[in-house]
Structure formats: structure tokens, C-alpha cells
Amino acid sequence: QPRDDALVKILLIKKSQILVIVKPKNGFHLIMTKIKFFLDKPQCITPMQTIPANVGSLVTMICDVEANPANVTFFWQSKHKDLRDLRGQSSFRQMSHHVHITDRAMKSRLEIQIESGDNFGQYLCYAQNLAGVQDEPCFYNVYGKFFSIGKVI
């Protein structure tokens, strides 16, 4: 906790070091402390997921990452189209299906209403923090499950 009679500066030296300078207002002392910490890009906790779905069904994908620092921003991609950009804005009518994205801590939840076969395919989730964008995205493969209706004669 800084004192009222001191000037405190915190400087980011490198991505892994912070320099804290405390200078009392009387100007007699200068205290410098280097604090080292480690930054880790986000990484997926859950492995690749394969999700069966039918046209008309609601599909939910949860992107769960670990990172340091834990303050992450998510973005989703499908068929080379961004469902959310890095600024965190949701897109609710893209690719001719409903999309709803919610983030909480280090998890992002993507809900899609499958309206046609065009909505099947691979979905990617990326996370970004102060250390950077994760190297490998979290993968989700949504495929159509079809039922054959047999006739009884």
C-alpha cells in the first residue's frame, strides 16, 4: 500500500518483469524493487470435441482455457469467418444461424441454432491475454447425425 507522502511508479520492463519505484516526497530515498512473474499464453483444457447434431437442434460448445494472467479475451471462428472479433463483440446472425456467445472467467460458451447443413463443420476458439494469442485453438467438429426411417410392410 503506497504512503500518501510517496510517489509510486510501476513500470513494465519486459513481459516478465515489473519495476516498482517508490520515491518519498522529501527526495532522500529511492527504493527500487524488481518483481519477476511468468506469463503464459492461453491453452485449451478440453481436448478436441466431436458433437453430433440435427438440423433444428441447439449446439453448445464450451471453450475452457488456462492462462496467466487469467484475464482473457475469446474469439470464435467457423469456415474462416469470425463469429466474434478480438474486441469481444458478439455476432448474432452470421452464417445463416443464430449465434450466442457468453464469457465467464477463462471459459467461453458458444450456442448455435443449427438451421441447415451449412452449419455443420469445424468451429475454432482462440483466447488471448497479455502474453499473446494461444498457439493452437480449441477445436470442435459439429456433424450431422441422420436417421433413416424404415417402412414396415
mmCIF file of C-alpha atoms in Angstrom, residues 16-17 67 70-71 77 94 119 127 133:
data_model
loop_
_atom_site.group_PDB
_atom_site.id
_atom_site.type_symbol
_atom_site.label_atom_id
_atom_site.label_comp_id
_atom_site.label_asym_id
_atom_site.label_seq_id
_atom_site.Cartn_x
_atom_site.Cartn_y
_atom_site.Cartn_z
ATOM 1 C CA SER A 16 8.093 -10.950 -17.363
ATOM 2 C CA GLN A 17 9.378 -8.142 -15.102
ATOM 3 C CA ALA A 67 -3.612 -18.859 -18.781
ATOM 4 C CA ALA A 70 -6.247 -15.107 -16.241
ATOM 5 C CA ASN A 71 -7.781 -12.026 -17.876
ATOM 6 C CA GLN A 77 -14.217 -18.827 -35.916
ATOM 7 C CA GLN A 94 -23.975 -14.872 -39.137
ATOM 8 C CA ASN A 119 -23.902 -25.021 -40.149
ATOM 9 C CA ALA A 127 -8.136 -16.914 -26.388
ATOM 10 C CA VAL A 133 -2.872 -15.380 -28.565
#
